[in-house]
PDB file of C-alpha atoms and ligand atoms in Angstrom:
ATOM      1  CA  MET A   1      -3.571  -9.347 -12.973  1.00  0.00           C
ATOM      2  CA  THR A   2      -2.368  -5.790 -12.941  1.00  0.00           C
ATOM      3  CA  TYR A   3       1.163  -5.112 -13.033  1.00  0.00           C
ATOM      4  CA  ASP A   4       2.769  -3.053 -10.217  1.00  0.00           C
ATOM      5  CA  ASP A   5       6.152  -1.465 -11.306  1.00  0.00           C
ATOM      6  CA  GLN A   6       7.464  -0.755  -8.230  1.00  0.00           C
ATOM      7  CA  ASN A   7       7.357  -4.086  -6.785  1.00  0.00           C
ATOM      8  CA  ILE A   8      10.281  -4.976  -5.438  1.00  0.00           C
ATOM      9  CA  PHE A   9      11.891  -7.315  -7.526  1.00  0.00           C
ATOM     10  CA  ALA A  10      11.152  -4.590 -10.539  1.00  0.00           C
ATOM     11  CA  ARG A  11      13.036  -2.037  -9.097  1.00  0.00           C
ATOM     12  CA  ILE A  12      15.917  -5.040  -8.067  1.00  0.00           C
ATOM     13  CA  LEU A  13      15.659  -5.841 -11.900  1.00  0.00           C
ATOM     14  CA  ARG A  14      16.173  -1.648 -12.826  1.00  0.00           C
ATOM     15  CA  ASN A  15      19.454  -1.728 -10.080  1.00  0.00           C
ATOM     16  CA  GLU A  16      17.389   0.592  -8.213  1.00  0.00           C
ATOM     17  CA  LEU A  17      17.532  -2.100  -4.880  1.00  0.00           C
ATOM     18  CA  PRO A  18      20.511  -4.441  -4.092  1.00  0.00           C
ATOM     19  CA  ALA A  19      20.527  -7.726  -4.988  1.00  0.00           C
ATOM     20  CA  ILE A  20      23.234 -10.539  -4.567  1.00  0.00           C
ATOM     21  CA  LYS A  21      23.098 -11.726  -8.219  1.00  0.00           C
ATOM     22  CA  VAL A  22      23.905 -14.910  -9.231  1.00  0.00           C
ATOM     23  CA  TYR A  23      23.290 -14.859 -13.056  1.00  0.00           C
ATOM     24  CA  GLU A  24      22.319 -12.348 -15.307  1.00  0.00           C
ATOM     25  CA  ASP A  25      21.044 -12.654 -19.175  1.00  0.00           C
ATOM     26  CA  GLU A  26      18.864 -10.598 -21.091  1.00  0.00           C
ATOM     27  CA  TYR A  27      15.855 -12.271 -19.830  1.00  0.00           C
ATOM     28  CA  VAL A  28      16.333 -13.618 -16.930  1.00  0.00           C
ATOM     29  CA  LEU A  29      17.912 -12.753 -13.706  1.00  0.00           C
ATOM     30  CA  ALA A  30      19.073 -15.211 -10.531  1.00  0.00           C
ATOM     31  CA  PHE A  31      19.917 -13.619  -7.056  1.00  0.00           C
ATOM     32  CA  MET A  32      19.582 -14.921  -3.086  1.00  0.00           C
ATOM     33  CA  ASP A  33      16.715 -14.986  -1.642  1.00  0.00           C
ATOM     34  CA  ILE A  34      16.835 -11.931   1.504  1.00  0.00           C
ATOM     35  CA  MET A  35      15.679 -14.734   3.677  1.00  0.00           C
ATOM     36  CA  PRO A  36      16.736 -17.883   3.187  1.00  0.00           C
ATOM     37  CA  GLN A  37      14.738 -21.058   4.097  1.00  0.00           C
ATOM     38  CA  ALA A  38      18.184 -22.830   3.906  1.00  0.00           C
ATOM     39  CA  ASP A  39      21.733 -22.071   3.119  1.00  0.00           C
ATOM     40  CA  GLY A  40      21.629 -21.599  -0.652  1.00  0.00           C
ATOM     41  CA  HIS A  41      18.035 -20.796  -1.187  1.00  0.00           C
ATOM     42  CA  THR A  42      18.159 -18.567  -4.582  1.00  0.00           C
ATOM     43  CA  LEU A  43      15.481 -16.947  -6.759  1.00  0.00           C
ATOM     44  CA  VAL A  44      14.681 -16.621 -10.597  1.00  0.00           C
ATOM     45  CA  ILE A  45      12.734 -14.614 -12.200  1.00  0.00           C
ATOM     46  CA  PRO A  46      11.728 -13.777 -15.571  1.00  0.00           C
ATOM     47  CA  LYS A  47      12.634 -10.158 -16.845  1.00  0.00           C
ATOM     48  CA  THR A  48       8.994  -9.990 -18.241  1.00  0.00           C
ATOM     49  CA  PRO A  49       6.556  -7.841 -16.265  1.00  0.00           C
ATOM     50  CA  ALA A  50       4.488 -10.835 -14.792  1.00  0.00           C
ATOM     51  CA  VAL A  51       2.516 -11.281 -11.603  1.00  0.00           C
ATOM     52  CA  THR A  52       1.832 -14.767 -11.208  1.00  0.00           C
ATOM     53  CA  LEU A  53       3.257 -17.710 -13.540  1.00  0.00           C
ATOM     54  CA  LEU A  54      -0.373 -17.591 -15.026  1.00  0.00           C
ATOM     55  CA  ASP A  55       0.108 -14.190 -16.369  1.00  0.00           C
ATOM     56  CA  LEU A  56       3.971 -15.399 -18.210  1.00  0.00           C
ATOM     57  CA  PRO A  57       3.836 -15.618 -21.768  1.00  0.00           C
ATOM     58  CA  PRO A  58       4.943 -19.753 -22.441  1.00  0.00           C
ATOM     59  CA  ASP A  59       7.804 -18.952 -24.308  1.00  0.00           C
ATOM     60  CA  ALA A  60       9.164 -17.023 -21.421  1.00  0.00           C
ATOM     61  CA  ALA A  61       8.173 -19.778 -19.046  1.00  0.00           C
ATOM     62  CA  ALA A  62      10.108 -22.059 -21.060  1.00  0.00           C
ATOM     63  CA  TYR A  63      12.991 -19.917 -20.930  1.00  0.00           C
ATOM     64  CA  THR A  64      12.914 -19.369 -17.502  1.00  0.00           C
ATOM     65  CA  ILE A  65      12.532 -22.951 -16.806  1.00  0.00           C
ATOM     66  CA  GLN A  66      15.841 -23.476 -18.516  1.00  0.00           C
ATOM     67  CA  ILE A  67      17.462 -21.430 -16.194  1.00  0.00           C
ATOM     68  CA  VAL A  68      16.210 -22.540 -13.330  1.00  0.00           C
ATOM     69  CA  GLN A  69      17.550 -26.072 -14.365  1.00  0.00           C
ATOM     70  CA  LYS A  70      20.849 -24.558 -14.922  1.00  0.00           C
ATOM     71  CA  ILE A  71      21.079 -22.486 -11.392  1.00  0.00           C
ATOM     72  CA  ALA A  72      19.890 -26.109 -10.145  1.00  0.00           C
ATOM     73  CA  LYS A  73      22.777 -27.463 -11.679  1.00  0.00           C
ATOM     74  CA  ALA A  74      25.301 -24.875 -10.135  1.00  0.00           C
ATOM     75  CA  ILE A  75      23.403 -25.133  -6.361  1.00  0.00           C
ATOM     76  CA  GLU A  76      23.807 -29.249  -6.394  1.00  0.00           C
ATOM     77  CA  LYS A  77      27.376 -28.722  -7.824  1.00  0.00           C
ATOM     78  CA  ALA A  78      28.408 -25.736  -5.681  1.00  0.00           C
ATOM     79  CA  LEU A  79      27.071 -26.674  -2.495  1.00  0.00           C
ATOM     80  CA  GLY A  80      26.536 -30.664  -2.829  1.00  0.00           C
ATOM     81  CA  ALA A  81      22.994 -30.012  -2.123  1.00  0.00           C
ATOM     82  CA  GLU A  82      21.359 -33.460  -2.330  1.00  0.00           C
ATOM     83  CA  GLY A  83      17.971 -32.425  -3.123  1.00  0.00           C
ATOM     84  CA  ILE A  84      16.315 -29.040  -4.070  1.00  0.00           C
ATOM     85  CA  VAL A  85      13.266 -27.900  -3.493  1.00  0.00           C
ATOM     86  CA  LEU A  86      11.461 -25.728  -6.906  1.00  0.00           C
ATOM     87  CA  MET A  87       8.891 -23.749  -5.655  1.00  0.00           C
ATOM     88  CA  GLN A  88       6.393 -21.213  -7.403  1.00  0.00           C
ATOM     89  CA  LEU A  89       3.611 -19.049  -5.106  1.00  0.00           C
ATOM     90  CA  SER A  90       1.313 -17.718  -7.587  1.00  0.00           C
ATOM     91  CA  GLY A  91      -1.633 -15.347  -5.623  1.00  0.00           C
ATOM     92  CA  THR A  92      -1.544 -13.970  -2.150  1.00  0.00           C
ATOM     93  CA  ALA A  93      -3.589 -16.871  -1.065  1.00  0.00           C
ATOM     94  CA  ALA A  94      -1.019 -19.234  -1.819  1.00  0.00           C
ATOM     95  CA  GLY A  95       1.545 -17.287   0.043  1.00  0.00           C
ATOM     96  CA  GLN A  96       3.128 -14.865  -2.854  1.00  0.00           C
ATOM     97  CA  THR A  97       4.178 -11.491  -0.996  1.00  0.00           C
ATOM     98  CA  VAL A  98       6.253  -9.994  -4.096  1.00  0.00           C
ATOM     99  CA  PRO A  99       3.879  -9.456  -7.079  1.00  0.00           C
ATOM    100  CA  HIS A 100       6.467 -10.477 -10.033  1.00  0.00           C
ATOM    101  CA  VAL A 101       6.770 -13.708 -11.109  1.00  0.00           C
ATOM    102  CA  HIS A 102       9.897 -16.120  -9.854  1.00  0.00           C
ATOM    103  CA  PHE A 103      10.975 -19.309  -8.819  1.00  0.00           C
ATOM    104  CA  HIS A 104      12.515 -20.163  -5.615  1.00  0.00           C
ATOM    105  CA  LEU A 105      15.440 -22.755  -5.649  1.00  0.00           C
ATOM    106  CA  ILE A 106      16.118 -24.206  -1.983  1.00  0.00           C
ATOM    107  CA  PRO A 107      18.189 -26.930  -1.351  1.00  0.00           C
ATOM    108  CA  SER A 108      16.547 -28.628   1.486  1.00  0.00           C
ATOM    109  CA  SER A 109      13.462 -31.488   2.364  1.00  0.00           C
ATOM    110  CA  VAL A 110       9.523 -30.628   1.764  1.00  0.00           C
ATOM    111  CA  HIS A 111      10.185 -32.133   5.519  1.00  0.00           C
ATOM    112  CA  GLU A 112      12.142 -29.167   6.467  1.00  0.00           C
ATOM    113  CA  LEU A 113      11.253 -26.242   4.975  1.00  0.00           C
ATOM    114  CA  GLY A 114      10.778 -23.437   7.770  1.00  0.00           C
ATOM    115  CA  LYS A 115       8.477 -20.662   8.159  1.00  0.00           C
ATOM    116  CA  HIS A 116       8.187 -18.726   4.797  1.00  0.00           C
ATOM    117  CA  ALA A 117      10.066 -15.565   4.466  1.00  0.00           C
ATOM    118  CA  ALA A 118      10.146 -15.627   8.031  1.00  0.00           C
ATOM    119  CA  GLN A 119      13.880 -14.166   8.941  1.00  0.00           C
ATOM    120  CA  LEU A 120      16.690 -11.695   7.668  1.00  0.00           C
ATOM    121  CA  GLY A 121      19.924 -13.757   6.765  1.00  0.00           C
ATOM    122  CA  ASP A 122      23.236 -13.215   7.000  1.00  0.00           C
ATOM    123  CA  GLN A 123      24.474 -11.095   4.311  1.00  0.00           C
ATOM    124  CA  GLU A 124      27.837 -12.149   4.310  1.00  0.00           C
ATOM    125  CA  LYS A 125      27.356 -15.722   4.280  1.00  0.00           C
ATOM    126  CA  ILE A 126      24.879 -15.367   2.058  1.00  0.00           C
ATOM    127  CA  LYS A 127      27.442 -13.813  -0.446  1.00  0.00           C
ATOM    128  CA  THR A 128      30.006 -16.522   0.230  1.00  0.00           C
ATOM    129  CA  LEU A 129      27.045 -19.143  -0.959  1.00  0.00           C
ATOM    130  CA  ALA A 130      26.603 -16.567  -4.361  1.00  0.00           C
ATOM    131  CA  GLU A 131      30.052 -16.665  -5.123  1.00  0.00           C
ATOM    132  CA  LYS A 132      30.285 -20.689  -4.826  1.00  0.00           C
ATOM    133  CA  ILE A 133      27.088 -20.995  -6.695  1.00  0.00           C
ATOM    134  CA  LYS A 134      28.414 -18.519  -9.090  1.00  0.00           C
ATOM    135  CA  ALA A 135      31.597 -20.568  -9.730  1.00  0.00           C
ATOM    136  CA  ALA A 136      29.979 -23.415 -10.692  1.00  0.00           C
ATOM    137  CA  LEU A 137      27.462 -22.361 -13.169  1.00  0.00           C
TER     138      LEU A 137
HETATM  139  P1  AMP B 201       6.886 -15.293  -2.129  1.00  0.00           P
HETATM  140  O1  AMP B 201       6.832 -14.737  -1.014  1.00  0.00           O
HETATM  141  O2  AMP B 201       6.873 -16.640  -2.892  1.00  0.00           O
HETATM  142  O3  AMP B 201       6.605 -14.071  -2.953  1.00  0.00           O
HETATM  143  O4  AMP B 201       8.229 -15.115  -2.347  1.00  0.00           O
HETATM  144  C1  AMP B 201       9.544 -13.699  -1.888  1.00  0.00           C
HETATM  145  C2  AMP B 201      10.674 -14.246  -1.584  1.00  0.00           C
HETATM  146  O5  AMP B 201      11.327 -12.712  -2.229  1.00  0.00           O
HETATM  147  C3  AMP B 201      10.880 -13.980  -0.279  1.00  0.00           C
HETATM  148  O6  AMP B 201      11.293 -16.075  -0.203  1.00  0.00           O
HETATM  149  C4  AMP B 201      11.635 -13.557  -0.001  1.00  0.00           C
HETATM  150  O7  AMP B 201      12.513 -13.722   1.582  1.00  0.00           O
HETATM  151  C5  AMP B 201      11.874 -12.457  -0.770  1.00  0.00           C
HETATM  152  N1  AMP B 201      12.852 -11.213  -0.813  1.00  0.00           N
HETATM  153  C6  AMP B 201      11.845 -10.437  -0.587  1.00  0.00           C
HETATM  154  N2  AMP B 201      12.501  -9.426  -0.752  1.00  0.00           N
HETATM  155  C7  AMP B 201      13.644  -9.624  -0.777  1.00  0.00           C
HETATM  156  C8  AMP B 201      14.679  -8.424  -1.431  1.00  0.00           C
HETATM  157  N3  AMP B 201      15.008  -7.499  -1.424  1.00  0.00           N
HETATM  158  N4  AMP B 201      15.892  -9.594  -2.037  1.00  0.00           N
HETATM  159  C9  AMP B 201      15.925 -10.519  -1.794  1.00  0.00           C
HETATM  160  N5  AMP B 201      14.869 -11.457  -1.715  1.00  0.00           N
HETATM  161  C10 AMP B 201      13.579 -10.966  -1.462  1.00  0.00           C
END
């Protein structure tokens, strides 16, 4: 699938748009979702330009999932999350809204998830949660 390098996450990766970051290295960025479906909703993205999981080279996918696990552990520790939903939408038909592959970590239950990307969260509260997650890494 053709990659649009003007998509929101590509612009966040180039620091053209702000994000509340919790982790960054050479290959991956993790930051807070702006419209969280639960407190602590975090996104993990590879820096590789790929639209969906299906476009992502296997080595980048393998590394990204290691960081997904690392962030999930930090969310569990920082927020006392008893369960974390890992969600990955590939394709607009699946509900994907941002065309750069990303993994959602949502400390919630599948039975309690709200409407997807529906409401802007309280940014100050999100910053506080991000600090807690960072401290637990
Ligand atoms: P998806 O529908 O799987 O593509 O998810 C995209 C996610 O990105 C949604 O949960 C949005 O709330 C989130 N999102 C959109 N714009 C931003 C942004 N500027 N910063 C952080 N998260 C965002």
